[in-house]
């Protein structure tokens, strides 16, 4: 987001603070970079869904999409991406839980909570695969660059 915020600052905030632009024009100038970023990150099916909900007609170009449709479509797209990342993180942990529970059951240790045994294995896996780097790298890679 740093390039987008930098563009907004240069194109809208500085001219507004220097009294070169009225607030309405500054907001319109700030909308350009933000709109471009949001359009690059938003799934087309999300835009179509919110356009259908708003009963908006077909758009000739991406610039014709109202901000009232683009903003919720962007948020929905980002939530979908977040759920996908969370699900991909969750799967290996479930597999570890299943393995630990199966081993404990086969050893006859039914009263021992599998979570007590599996948590150190989950933490060890997360540290060994450098989980934070993978998560941050995947998150950064999910943003399309114009």
CSV table of C-alpha atoms in Angstrom, one decimal:
chain,number,residue,atom,x,y,z
A,1,UNK,CA,0.0,0.0,0.0
A,2,UNK,CA,3.0,2.3,0.4
A,3,UNK,CA,3.0,3.4,-3.3
A,4,UNK,CA,-0.8,4.0,-3.2
A,5,UNK,CA,-0.5,6.1,0.0
A,6,UNK,CA,2.4,8.0,-1.5
A,7,UNK,CA,0.4,8.8,-4.7
A,8,UNK,CA,-2.5,9.9,-2.6
A,9,UNK,CA,-0.3,12.1,-0.5
A,10,UNK,CA,1.4,13.7,-3.5
A,11,UNK,CA,-1.7,14.1,-5.6
A,12,UNK,CA,-4.3,15.1,-3.0
A,13,UNK,CA,-3.0,15.8,0.5
A,14,UNK,CA,-0.1,18.1,-0.3
A,15,UNK,CA,-2.1,20.2,-2.8
A,16,UNK,CA,-5.0,20.4,-0.3
A,17,UNK,CA,-2.7,21.4,2.6
A,18,UNK,CA,-1.1,24.1,0.4
A,19,UNK,CA,-4.6,25.4,-0.4
A,20,UNK,CA,-4.2,24.6,-4.1
A,21,UNK,CA,-7.2,22.2,-4.2
A,22,UNK,CA,-10.6,22.5,-2.5
A,23,UNK,CA,-11.6,19.4,-0.4
A,24,UNK,CA,-13.9,18.1,-3.1
A,25,UNK,CA,-11.2,18.0,-5.7
A,26,UNK,CA,-8.7,16.6,-3.2
A,27,UNK,CA,-11.0,13.7,-2.4
A,28,UNK,CA,-11.5,13.1,-6.2
A,29,UNK,CA,-7.7,13.2,-6.7
A,30,UNK,CA,-7.2,10.7,-3.8
A,31,UNK,CA,-9.8,8.4,-5.2
A,32,UNK,CA,-7.8,7.7,-8.4
A,33,UNK,CA,-4.9,5.8,-6.9
A,34,UNK,CA,-7.1,4.0,-4.3
A,35,UNK,CA,-9.5,3.0,-7.1
A,36,UNK,CA,-6.7,1.6,-9.2
A,37,UNK,CA,-5.4,-0.5,-6.3
A,38,UNK,CA,-8.8,-1.8,-5.4
A,39,UNK,CA,-9.6,-2.7,-9.0
A,40,UNK,CA,-6.3,-4.7,-9.3
A,41,UNK,CA,-7.1,-6.7,-6.1
A,42,UNK,CA,-10.9,-7.3,-6.6
A,43,UNK,CA,-12.3,-10.4,-8.2
A,44,UNK,CA,-14.6,-9.7,-11.1
A,45,UNK,CA,-17.3,-12.0,-9.8
A,46,UNK,CA,-17.4,-10.0,-6.6
A,47,UNK,CA,-17.9,-6.8,-8.6
A,48,UNK,CA,-20.6,-8.5,-10.6
A,49,UNK,CA,-22.4,-9.7,-7.5
A,50,UNK,CA,-22.5,-6.2,-5.9
A,51,UNK,CA,-23.5,-4.6,-9.2
A,52,UNK,CA,-26.4,-7.1,-9.4
A,53,UNK,CA,-27.4,-6.4,-5.7
A,54,UNK,CA,-27.3,-2.6,-6.5
A,55,UNK,CA,-29.2,-3.2,-9.8
A,56,UNK,CA,-26.5,-1.4,-11.6
A,57,UNK,CA,-26.3,-1.6,-15.4
A,58,UNK,CA,-23.3,-3.1,-17.2
A,59,UNK,CA,-20.1,-1.0,-17.1
A,60,UNK,CA,-18.2,0.0,-20.2
A,61,UNK,CA,-14.9,0.3,-18.4
A,62,UNK,CA,-13.5,-0.2,-14.9
A,63,UNK,CA,-13.6,3.6,-14.4
A,64,UNK,CA,-17.5,3.4,-14.7
A,65,UNK,CA,-17.8,1.2,-11.6
A,66,UNK,CA,-19.2,3.3,-8.7
A,67,UNK,CA,-17.1,3.4,-5.5
A,68,UNK,CA,-20.2,2.2,-3.6
A,69,UNK,CA,-19.9,-1.1,-5.5
A,70,UNK,CA,-16.1,-1.3,-5.7
A,71,UNK,CA,-15.5,-0.9,-2.0
A,72,UNK,CA,-17.6,-3.8,-0.7
A,73,UNK,CA,-16.4,-6.0,-3.6
A,74,UNK,CA,-12.8,-5.3,-2.6
A,75,UNK,CA,-13.6,-6.1,1.1
A,76,UNK,CA,-15.3,-9.3,0.1
A,77,UNK,CA,-12.4,-10.3,-2.2
A,78,UNK,CA,-9.9,-9.7,0.7
A,79,UNK,CA,-12.0,-11.7,3.1
A,80,UNK,CA,-12.0,-14.6,0.6
A,81,UNK,CA,-8.2,-14.4,0.4
A,82,UNK,CA,-7.9,-14.3,4.2
A,83,UNK,CA,-10.1,-17.4,4.6
A,84,UNK,CA,-8.2,-19.3,1.9
A,85,UNK,CA,-4.9,-18.5,3.7
A,86,UNK,CA,-6.4,-19.5,7.1
A,87,UNK,CA,-7.7,-22.8,5.7
A,88,UNK,CA,-4.3,-23.6,4.2
A,89,UNK,CA,-2.7,-23.0,7.6
A,90,UNK,CA,-5.4,-25.0,9.4
A,91,UNK,CA,-5.1,-28.2,7.3
A,92,UNK,CA,-1.6,-29.3,8.5
A,93,UNK,CA,-2.6,-28.7,12.1
A,94,UNK,CA,-5.7,-30.9,11.7
A,95,UNK,CA,-3.5,-33.6,10.2
A,96,UNK,CA,-1.2,-33.4,13.2
A,97,UNK,CA,-4.2,-33.6,15.5
A,98,UNK,CA,-5.5,-36.7,13.7
A,99,UNK,CA,-2.2,-38.5,13.8
A,100,UNK,CA,-1.6,-37.7,17.5
A,101,UNK,CA,-5.2,-38.8,18.4
A,102,UNK,CA,-4.8,-42.0,16.4
A,103,UNK,CA,-1.4,-42.8,18.1
A,104,UNK,CA,-2.9,-42.1,21.6
A,105,UNK,CA,-5.9,-44.3,20.9
A,106,UNK,CA,-3.8,-47.1,19.6
A,107,UNK,CA,-1.7,-46.9,22.8
A,108,UNK,CA,-4.9,-47.0,24.9
A,109,UNK,CA,-4.5,-43.5,26.3
A,110,UNK,CA,-8.0,-42.4,25.7
A,111,UNK,CA,-8.2,-40.1,28.7
A,112,UNK,CA,-5.1,-38.0,27.6
A,113,UNK,CA,-6.1,-35.0,25.6
A,114,UNK,CA,-4.6,-35.1,22.1
A,115,UNK,CA,-4.2,-31.3,22.2
A,116,UNK,CA,-1.7,-31.5,25.1
A,117,UNK,CA,0.5,-33.7,22.9
A,118,UNK,CA,-0.1,-32.1,19.5
A,119,UNK,CA,0.4,-28.5,20.5
A,120,UNK,CA,4.2,-28.8,20.8
A,121,UNK,CA,4.3,-30.6,17.4
A,122,UNK,CA,2.3,-27.8,15.8
A,123,UNK,CA,4.6,-25.2,17.2
A,124,UNK,CA,7.6,-27.1,16.1
A,125,UNK,CA,6.2,-27.5,12.6
A,126,UNK,CA,5.4,-23.8,12.4
A,127,UNK,CA,8.9,-22.8,13.5
A,128,UNK,CA,10.7,-25.4,11.3
A,129,UNK,CA,8.9,-24.3,8.2
A,130,UNK,CA,9.4,-20.6,9.1
A,131,UNK,CA,5.7,-20.1,9.3
A,132,UNK,CA,5.6,-16.3,9.7
A,133,UNK,CA,7.8,-15.8,6.6
A,134,UNK,CA,5.6,-18.1,4.6
A,135,UNK,CA,2.4,-16.3,5.8
A,136,UNK,CA,3.8,-12.8,5.1
A,137,UNK,CA,5.3,-13.9,1.8
A,138,UNK,CA,2.0,-15.4,0.7
A,139,UNK,CA,0.1,-12.4,1.8
A,140,UNK,CA,2.4,-10.0,0.0
A,141,UNK,CA,2.4,-12.2,-3.2
A,142,UNK,CA,-1.4,-12.1,-3.2
A,143,UNK,CA,-1.4,-8.5,-4.2
A,144,UNK,CA,-1.4,-8.0,-7.9
A,145,UNK,CA,1.0,-5.3,-9.1
A,146,UNK,CA,-0.2,-3.0,-11.9
